[in-house]
Amino acid sequence: MTLFVEQLANGLTVGAVYALVALGYTMVYGVMKLINFAHGELFMLGAYLGFTVLVSTALGGALPAGAALLVIILLAMGGVALLGLTVERVAYRPLQRANRLTAVVSALGVSIFLQNSAMLLWGPRYRAYPGWAVPDVRWSVAGVHVGLMQVLILAVALVLMLGLYYVIQRTFLGAAIRATAIDHDTARLMGINVDRIIQLIFVIGPALGAAAGVLLGLYYRQIHFTMGWSYGLKAFTAAIMGGIGNIPGAMVGGLLLGTLEMLGAGYLSAAWKDAFVFAILILLLIVRPTGLLGERVAEKV
Amino acid sequence: MRLRIAASLAGLLVLTLLAVPVLAQEPLRIGLQAPITGPWAYEGEMARNSVEIVRDQINARGGVLGRPIEIVLGDDQGNPRQSALVAQRMVSEGVVAVVGTYGSSINEPASTIYERAGVVNIGYGSTAVQLTQHGWQYFFRTCFRDDRQGAFFAQLVNETLQAARVAILHDNTTFARGLAEAARASLQEAGQAEIVFYDAVTPGERDFSPILSRMRARSPEVVYYTGYYPEAALIARQMRDLGIDAVFVGGNAAINDEFVEIAGREVAAGSLMTQEPLPTDLPYPQSKAFLDEYVKRHGQPPSSPWPVYAADALNVLAAAIEATGSTDGKVLAGYIHDTLQIDGVTGPISFDAAGDREGAIYLAYEVASDGSLVPYER
Amino acid sequence: MARTAPRERLAQEETVGVRPPRPSTARARGLIGPALTLGAVVLGVAAPWLVSDYWVDVAVFWGIYALLGLSLNLIVGEVGLFNMGHTAFFAIGAYATVILNQAWGLSLWLLIPVAGFLAAAAGYGLSRPIIHLRGDYLLIATIGLNEILRVALLNNPRGLTGGPNGVILLDQFRLFGYGLDRPERFYYLVWGAVGLVVWGLLRLQRSRIGRAWNCVREDEVAAEAMGIDVRQAKLLAFVLGAGLAGAAGTLFAAKMVVVSPDSFTFMEAVILFAIVILGGMGSIPGVLVGSAAMMVLPELLRNFAQYRMLFFGAAMVVMMIFRPQGLWPSRRWKAQLAGEREP
């Protein structure tokens, strides 16, 4: 039982990170029907930007730890959002009218480009996140070990996700995003600036990914330029699990994937973990071909 | 900082001036096959740095046979297909010999091509036992084989630590799996300590708590991790987080300065590692000179054991060419097999008939409370 | 984008029939094609004497990846099924080749159809339960299949796959007592195979099956209404594509000597996918050009050392922006685009 609860806590922590990254995939997909393969790299760059801010500024001394952390996350989010906008402008907008697989290959090109940029800018070594940002506090309740960082990740992810959910469901802007996701032409007729909405999506998604990147760096204290590739694939899997294009689906999918992964590694074999996760995914898709929460936007082929 | 740049520029100028008469000679082209891009790029970069230091040292002495050494870089991305292509390119470009490459499963397609073309190639990170069992004549390696380190670990557990319950973890890369299997075989053969847990993690993974929780249930006294430092550091830290107080022992790729940095000093202190004597502990002047030069140029020593072997691979090639006065692959291979004996950065070097390096003294190191590595004494 | 207007128009054009070009230009065009083909063939045959062994080997891998691209094009290009785990079938062929050669000493010539058959059978078994998935759901399911296989290969079940070290092929192709392991001999073997496969696929494209596939790609509902068994058509494409990839696996194993999981990563699957899209979906010459872009271009960029993949990534984006339909779109695309420009 102790083991189970512990794995659950670990799974939810990793799952929260997956969910934040998955939101970026799912929002871009919902509005543009594009699998943005470069999204994982934006997440990775978020982690690196956070790292740079963390080691190069005197934030630690000037501000209380909590505020410093917030500033670092916000800076990384802002930087990566700008980058997301640039990527959209350079690599996707010229392809708006083309076959959607064309944009997928363009996205892969961007992914390779960004990954190698990070390698050249920060060097190919693993970089260690400084440990001072978050105190290494751990609690042991009834034999279950939980860390402060885990709580922090879940809290930040939850706040961001609820905030996003509120914006999408309750505000005028959210309505515009949803309308654009359903039909560009009709949305345009309703007076919605579709290009603006797409740009907005490329601000929100990468910003969330960047936050996830910083949190991950703080949690494991270690980042590498190739991590966007593997975490991106996992997050994409999570988005599909929940039903791509569906925002609550990405959140559920992320948490579910993280938990499955940890339970699989805990009770079966760590070496077979990824095979276990993908096998579950395929079984799930056989039973529910459009993921857990289906998709609200009908796919037009 | 600026002073240092100025100093190195001045140094470079002096070197260039010294090298002018040498440069008049046609350079001796030696290949370096390494992962310059891709996930193992940090290994490739360090190998390149190391080989360039040796190249500059040799060229400053007047080169080999009066000819300066030129390094021909081949990026194999840690991908077998690219590795085969790089090897063919090296052969087509007519390089004299090749240093490389890093991973064992990446090395094999390349060595096949070098073997057919009769080009001496010296691996620097390819430790899989099988590589020297093909009867190849042109393949050598300056690093040691997995099985020898495995045997040393068994000895450490049984004689020094006198532990009864051992857990072994690897990361499914060729090197780590090979070392883990060798360690397991040696322990089973000795029949003293019991292996209570054996599993693999995924490289690039960051959360190992599930597997560690499972391992905790088997209450090991010693945990041997044979993979690389990024995962090793996380495993060591997460072990403590989960309340496992077994001795953490790393293989020779697991523990270095960055291990200490990522794991944190409190966690890292007391961890052991099995490894060949560190260059800093070797009584050879060239070891110290090499490391000093590396730190001077790049600010920190290499973060894994392999780059120094790349440096020695070039040392071996230069010595063989100098001694035989030949650039013919067959002559060089024969000389390296039978006669060659030099003091390299990593100690005395000679090779057996299969191309494996002779000797191999292993030591156990301990991470001291200040984060430095000191020889382990019980 | 969501709007697929050009495609819909293409589907209409398809049923109405492509507008015939004017007679005089038609004759001239009819000559240019064969002339270019002949030139390319002559150049191809002479190539090994003109360039170094290294470039011959580059061409060998280009050829092998062209075969793989052609096999994937059946699935992605002709039928429109998003398969991003194609390396799984390639791996099955390559591993089967080495393992069966070691166990029973089967000749490599015989192993080409055997590996092809095994991969095709795996393709049938694995795709059957997931073939009904749409677009991106199928994409991730195929990625999943490839990852499951790769994890299995790494974990060395029953000591069959040799774990991360892989397995070693001790045999080689032989013809009249000559070993085909020299680069130029292997080059002829591979490009001979490419020629044969291209010839076969061109015929298939024009057959009933080929037309049915394209019909499924453009509009599944319409295809169903026209009496095409959509599920069967999709499965057939998957099985043929997987089989061809498996057969290419034999060539790959013979070329590499060592077959290890490093050759079948997600990145390699992505490269295959990119070959088809980059060349132009459903276009056979497009696949040849696309595989050249993905295989030869990184070699041309070698002088940039650590910057090489940076330029490669940028080049992929640029190629897609300037040729959104692919480097060499299928002829029907062109006819369609030409038709669109006329008033």
mmCIF file of C-alpha atoms in Angstrom, chain A residues 27-264:
data_model
loop_
_atom_site.group_PDB
_atom_site.id
_atom_site.type_symbol
_atom_site.label_atom_id
_atom_site.label_comp_id
_atom_site.label_asym_id
_atom_site.label_seq_id
_atom_site.Cartn_x
_atom_site.Cartn_y
_atom_site.Cartn_z
ATOM 1 C CA MET A 27 -4.409 23.533 -28.285
ATOM 2 C CA VAL A 28 -2.377 23.855 -31.460
ATOM 3 C CA TYR A 29 -4.047 20.734 -32.758
ATOM 4 C CA GLY A 30 -7.499 21.955 -31.832
ATOM 5 C CA VAL A 31 -7.106 25.212 -33.697
ATOM 6 C CA MET A 32 -4.773 24.281 -36.556
ATOM 7 C CA LYS A 33 -5.086 20.484 -36.904
ATOM 8 C CA LEU A 34 -1.301 20.468 -36.733
ATOM 9 C CA ILE A 35 0.858 18.143 -34.656
ATOM 10 C CA ASN A 36 3.432 20.637 -33.527
ATOM 11 C CA PHE A 37 6.434 18.352 -33.206
ATOM 12 C CA ALA A 38 8.568 21.317 -32.204
ATOM 13 C CA HIS A 39 6.580 21.765 -29.007
ATOM 14 C CA GLY A 40 8.804 19.387 -27.048
ATOM 15 C CA GLU A 41 11.802 21.548 -27.951
ATOM 16 C CA LEU A 42 10.020 24.674 -26.726
ATOM 17 C CA PHE A 43 9.538 22.897 -23.409
ATOM 18 C CA MET A 44 13.245 22.042 -23.362
ATOM 19 C CA LEU A 45 14.191 25.647 -24.165
ATOM 20 C CA GLY A 46 11.971 26.766 -21.299
ATOM 21 C CA ALA A 47 14.040 24.612 -18.974
ATOM 22 C CA TYR A 48 17.269 26.087 -20.378
ATOM 23 C CA LEU A 49 16.025 29.678 -20.175
ATOM 24 C CA GLY A 50 15.004 29.107 -16.562
ATOM 25 C CA PHE A 51 18.444 27.644 -15.939
ATOM 26 C CA THR A 52 20.193 30.665 -17.425
ATOM 27 C CA VAL A 53 18.098 33.110 -15.431
ATOM 28 C CA LEU A 54 18.658 31.077 -12.311
ATOM 29 C CA VAL A 55 22.449 30.913 -12.541
ATOM 30 C CA SER A 56 23.128 34.333 -14.021
ATOM 31 C CA THR A 57 21.073 36.630 -11.830
ATOM 32 C CA ALA A 58 21.175 37.611 -8.212
ATOM 33 C CA LEU A 59 17.465 36.969 -7.817
ATOM 34 C CA GLY A 60 18.112 34.535 -5.023
ATOM 35 C CA GLY A 61 19.451 37.183 -2.694
ATOM 36 C CA ALA A 62 17.221 40.060 -3.723
ATOM 37 C CA LEU A 63 13.837 38.405 -3.443
ATOM 38 C CA PRO A 64 12.306 35.854 -1.124
ATOM 39 C CA ALA A 65 12.619 32.336 -2.541
ATOM 40 C CA GLY A 66 8.983 32.058 -3.589
ATOM 41 C CA ALA A 67 8.959 35.361 -5.443
ATOM 42 C CA ALA A 68 12.279 34.599 -7.145
ATOM 43 C CA LEU A 69 10.863 31.335 -8.351
ATOM 44 C CA LEU A 70 7.786 33.031 -9.725
ATOM 45 C CA VAL A 71 9.916 35.583 -11.572
ATOM 46 C CA ILE A 72 12.064 32.852 -13.072
ATOM 47 C CA ILE A 73 9.073 30.864 -14.276
ATOM 48 C CA LEU A 74 7.426 33.982 -15.720
ATOM 49 C CA LEU A 75 10.611 35.035 -17.516
ATOM 50 C CA ALA A 76 11.013 31.571 -19.048
ATOM 51 C CA MET A 77 7.351 31.555 -20.058
ATOM 52 C CA GLY A 78 7.674 34.970 -21.693
ATOM 53 C CA GLY A 79 10.852 34.066 -23.562
ATOM 54 C CA VAL A 80 9.499 30.827 -24.907
ATOM 55 C CA ALA A 81 6.179 32.442 -25.852
ATOM 56 C CA LEU A 82 8.120 34.874 -28.029
ATOM 57 C CA LEU A 83 9.936 31.939 -29.559
ATOM 58 C CA GLY A 84 6.642 30.142 -30.156
ATOM 59 C CA LEU A 85 5.337 33.185 -32.014
ATOM 60 C CA THR A 86 8.478 33.274 -34.130
ATOM 61 C CA VAL A 87 8.189 29.597 -34.984
ATOM 62 C CA GLU A 88 4.578 30.097 -36.024
ATOM 63 C CA ARG A 89 5.481 33.080 -38.177
ATOM 64 C CA VAL A 90 8.480 31.471 -39.872
ATOM 65 C CA ALA A 91 7.597 27.816 -40.218
ATOM 66 C CA TYR A 92 3.832 27.370 -40.061
ATOM 67 C CA ARG A 93 2.090 30.476 -41.366
ATOM 68 C CA PRO A 94 3.507 30.111 -44.884
ATOM 69 C CA LEU A 95 2.014 26.613 -44.904
ATOM 70 C CA GLN A 96 -1.468 27.502 -43.729
ATOM 71 C CA ARG A 97 -3.016 26.590 -47.036
ATOM 72 C CA ALA A 98 -0.944 23.479 -47.695
ATOM 73 C CA ASN A 99 -1.654 19.857 -46.897
ATOM 74 C CA ARG A 100 -1.424 19.460 -43.124
ATOM 75 C CA LEU A 101 1.323 16.822 -43.273
ATOM 76 C CA THR A 102 3.516 19.430 -44.937
ATOM 77 C CA ALA A 103 3.398 21.437 -41.738
ATOM 78 C CA VAL A 104 4.257 18.300 -39.751
ATOM 79 C CA VAL A 105 7.529 17.924 -41.665
ATOM 80 C CA SER A 106 8.213 21.618 -41.246
ATOM 81 C CA ALA A 107 7.641 21.142 -37.521
ATOM 82 C CA LEU A 108 10.143 18.283 -37.499
ATOM 83 C CA GLY A 109 12.655 20.554 -39.189
ATOM 84 C CA VAL A 110 12.064 23.218 -36.531
ATOM 85 C CA SER A 111 12.500 20.551 -33.869
ATOM 86 C CA ILE A 112 15.898 19.475 -35.223
ATOM 87 C CA PHE A 113 16.905 23.125 -35.586
ATOM 88 C CA LEU A 114 15.934 24.107 -32.041
ATOM 89 C CA GLN A 115 17.512 21.022 -30.505
ATOM 90 C CA ASN A 116 20.824 21.728 -32.179
ATOM 91 C CA SER A 117 20.593 25.419 -31.329
ATOM 92 C CA ALA A 118 20.311 24.497 -27.663
ATOM 93 C CA MET A 119 23.266 22.149 -28.033
ATOM 94 C CA LEU A 120 25.383 24.901 -29.563
ATOM 95 C CA LEU A 121 24.252 27.631 -27.163
ATOM 96 C CA TRP A 122 24.464 25.763 -23.875
ATOM 97 C CA GLY A 123 26.875 23.005 -24.840
ATOM 98 C CA PRO A 124 26.124 19.323 -25.204
ATOM 99 C CA ARG A 125 26.678 18.468 -21.537
ATOM 100 C CA TYR A 126 23.986 17.782 -19.005
ATOM 101 C CA ARG A 127 23.443 20.954 -17.020
ATOM 102 C CA ALA A 128 22.759 20.883 -13.312
ATOM 103 C CA TYR A 129 19.949 23.113 -12.013
ATOM 104 C CA PRO A 130 21.099 24.900 -8.868
ATOM 105 C CA GLY A 131 19.587 23.311 -5.804
ATOM 106 C CA TRP A 132 19.109 26.519 -3.762
ATOM 107 C CA ALA A 133 15.964 27.653 -5.567
ATOM 108 C CA VAL A 134 13.723 25.226 -3.737
ATOM 109 C CA PRO A 135 14.689 23.959 -0.282
ATOM 110 C CA ASP A 136 15.075 20.198 -0.173
ATOM 111 C CA VAL A 137 12.223 19.523 2.216
ATOM 112 C CA ARG A 138 10.734 16.061 2.427
ATOM 113 C CA TRP A 139 7.997 14.634 4.548
ATOM 114 C CA SER A 140 7.510 11.068 5.549
ATOM 115 C CA VAL A 141 3.898 10.356 6.408
ATOM 116 C CA ALA A 142 3.171 6.777 7.439
ATOM 117 C CA GLY A 143 6.185 5.553 5.505
ATOM 118 C CA VAL A 144 5.227 7.484 2.374
ATOM 119 C CA HIS A 145 7.941 9.884 1.197
ATOM 120 C CA VAL A 146 6.779 13.087 -0.436
ATOM 121 C CA GLY A 147 8.884 16.135 -1.305
ATOM 122 C CA LEU A 148 8.098 19.846 -1.283
ATOM 123 C CA MET A 149 8.977 20.064 -4.975
ATOM 124 C CA GLN A 150 6.341 17.472 -5.803
ATOM 125 C CA VAL A 151 3.690 19.478 -4.025
ATOM 126 C CA LEU A 152 4.905 22.633 -5.715
ATOM 127 C CA ILE A 153 4.742 21.092 -9.185
ATOM 128 C CA LEU A 154 1.229 19.829 -8.648
ATOM 129 C CA ALA A 155 0.143 23.182 -7.261
ATOM 130 C CA VAL A 156 1.629 25.286 -10.052
ATOM 131 C CA ALA A 157 0.338 22.908 -12.715
ATOM 132 C CA LEU A 158 -3.109 22.910 -11.186
ATOM 133 C CA VAL A 159 -3.254 26.710 -11.013
ATOM 134 C CA LEU A 160 -2.116 27.053 -14.609
ATOM 135 C CA MET A 161 -4.533 24.426 -15.862
ATOM 136 C CA LEU A 162 -7.520 25.833 -13.974
ATOM 137 C CA GLY A 163 -6.615 29.291 -15.195
ATOM 138 C CA LEU A 164 -6.507 28.068 -18.757
ATOM 139 C CA TYR A 165 -9.760 26.195 -18.350
ATOM 140 C CA TYR A 166 -11.401 29.319 -17.025
ATOM 141 C CA VAL A 167 -10.133 31.424 -19.913
ATOM 142 C CA ILE A 168 -11.258 28.903 -22.518
ATOM 143 C CA GLN A 169 -14.672 28.186 -21.059
ATOM 144 C CA ARG A 170 -15.728 31.430 -19.423
ATOM 145 C CA THR A 171 -14.253 34.353 -21.285
ATOM 146 C CA PHE A 172 -14.996 35.971 -24.601
ATOM 147 C CA LEU A 173 -11.496 35.217 -25.791
ATOM 148 C CA GLY A 174 -12.017 31.548 -24.943
ATOM 149 C CA ALA A 175 -15.210 31.519 -26.939
ATOM 150 C CA ALA A 176 -13.308 32.955 -29.886
ATOM 151 C CA ILE A 177 -10.676 30.222 -29.564
ATOM 152 C CA ARG A 178 -13.319 27.542 -29.425
ATOM 153 C CA ALA A 179 -15.126 29.002 -32.408
ATOM 154 C CA THR A 180 -11.897 29.095 -34.403
ATOM 155 C CA ALA A 181 -11.222 25.478 -33.510
ATOM 156 C CA ILE A 182 -14.579 24.459 -34.930
ATOM 157 C CA ASP A 183 -14.449 26.356 -38.205
ATOM 158 C CA HIS A 184 -12.035 29.032 -39.372
ATOM 159 C CA ASP A 185 -14.234 30.456 -42.085
ATOM 160 C CA THR A 186 -17.317 30.775 -39.955
ATOM 161 C CA ALA A 187 -15.276 32.228 -37.127
ATOM 162 C CA ARG A 188 -13.932 34.810 -39.526
ATOM 163 C CA LEU A 189 -17.480 35.677 -40.595
ATOM 164 C CA MET A 190 -18.317 36.232 -36.946
ATOM 165 C CA GLY A 191 -15.659 38.900 -36.852
ATOM 166 C CA ILE A 192 -12.942 36.842 -35.178
ATOM 167 C CA ASN A 193 -9.405 37.579 -36.259
ATOM 168 C CA VAL A 194 -8.339 33.991 -36.892
ATOM 169 C CA ASP A 195 -4.655 34.823 -37.390
ATOM 170 C CA ARG A 196 -4.619 36.570 -34.025
ATOM 171 C CA ILE A 197 -6.196 33.547 -32.376
ATOM 172 C CA ILE A 198 -3.565 31.283 -33.897
ATOM 173 C CA GLN A 199 -0.836 33.603 -32.618
ATOM 174 C CA LEU A 200 -2.453 33.557 -29.208
ATOM 175 C CA ILE A 201 -2.408 29.766 -29.218
ATOM 176 C CA PHE A 202 1.299 29.916 -30.009
ATOM 177 C CA VAL A 203 1.801 32.162 -26.997
ATOM 178 C CA ILE A 204 -0.217 30.146 -24.474
ATOM 179 C CA GLY A 205 0.956 26.649 -25.457
ATOM 180 C CA PRO A 206 4.708 27.337 -25.431
ATOM 181 C CA ALA A 207 4.382 29.401 -22.237
ATOM 182 C CA LEU A 208 2.784 26.458 -20.445
ATOM 183 C CA GLY A 209 5.472 24.182 -21.871
ATOM 184 C CA ALA A 210 8.177 26.540 -20.587
ATOM 185 C CA ALA A 211 6.675 26.492 -17.099
ATOM 186 C CA ALA A 212 6.726 22.707 -17.229
ATOM 187 C CA GLY A 213 10.359 22.819 -18.331
ATOM 188 C CA VAL A 214 11.421 24.992 -15.391
ATOM 189 C CA LEU A 215 9.473 22.840 -12.933
ATOM 190 C CA LEU A 216 11.059 19.693 -14.335
ATOM 191 C CA GLY A 217 14.518 21.218 -14.095
ATOM 192 C CA LEU A 218 13.921 22.218 -10.478
ATOM 193 C CA TYR A 219 12.533 18.797 -9.643
ATOM 194 C CA TYR A 220 15.269 16.629 -11.153
ATOM 195 C CA ARG A 221 17.971 19.342 -11.067
ATOM 196 C CA GLN A 222 19.268 18.234 -14.413
ATOM 197 C CA ILE A 223 18.519 19.174 -18.020
ATOM 198 C CA HIS A 224 19.784 18.108 -21.428
ATOM 199 C CA PHE A 225 19.161 19.370 -24.936
ATOM 200 C CA THR A 226 17.638 16.063 -26.075
ATOM 201 C CA MET A 227 14.973 15.937 -23.377
ATOM 202 C CA GLY A 228 12.391 17.795 -25.480
ATOM 203 C CA TRP A 229 12.279 14.870 -27.858
ATOM 204 C CA SER A 230 11.402 12.202 -25.277
ATOM 205 C CA TYR A 231 9.151 14.347 -23.094
ATOM 206 C CA GLY A 232 7.487 15.738 -26.200
ATOM 207 C CA LEU A 233 6.636 12.240 -27.386
ATOM 208 C CA LYS A 234 5.242 11.356 -23.964
ATOM 209 C CA ALA A 235 3.190 14.524 -23.785
ATOM 210 C CA PHE A 236 1.866 13.974 -27.280
ATOM 211 C CA THR A 237 0.885 10.457 -26.214
ATOM 212 C CA ALA A 238 -0.897 11.970 -23.227
ATOM 213 C CA ALA A 239 -2.771 14.404 -25.451
ATOM 214 C CA ILE A 240 -3.889 11.536 -27.677
ATOM 215 C CA MET A 241 -4.891 9.434 -24.672
ATOM 216 C CA GLY A 242 -7.214 12.153 -23.479
ATOM 217 C CA GLY A 243 -8.485 12.870 -26.967
ATOM 218 C CA ILE A 244 -6.489 15.353 -28.989
ATOM 219 C CA GLY A 245 -7.964 18.801 -29.390
ATOM 220 C CA ASN A 246 -9.676 18.467 -26.041
ATOM 221 C CA ILE A 247 -8.266 20.571 -23.213
ATOM 222 C CA PRO A 248 -9.567 18.635 -20.180
ATOM 223 C CA GLY A 249 -8.534 15.522 -22.119
ATOM 224 C CA ALA A 250 -4.897 16.666 -22.175
ATOM 225 C CA MET A 251 -4.948 17.234 -18.429
ATOM 226 C CA VAL A 252 -6.511 13.848 -17.713
ATOM 227 C CA GLY A 253 -4.274 12.132 -20.274
ATOM 228 C CA GLY A 254 -1.133 13.643 -18.755
ATOM 229 C CA LEU A 255 -1.953 12.625 -15.210
ATOM 230 C CA LEU A 256 -3.045 9.178 -16.353
ATOM 231 C CA LEU A 257 0.090 8.603 -18.418
ATOM 232 C CA GLY A 258 2.377 9.682 -15.584
ATOM 233 C CA THR A 259 0.600 7.408 -13.126
ATOM 234 C CA LEU A 260 0.568 4.436 -15.498
ATOM 235 C CA GLU A 261 4.251 4.884 -16.139
ATOM 236 C CA MET A 262 5.183 4.919 -12.480
ATOM 237 C CA LEU A 263 2.922 2.020 -11.591
ATOM 238 C CA GLY A 264 4.239 0.033 -14.555
#
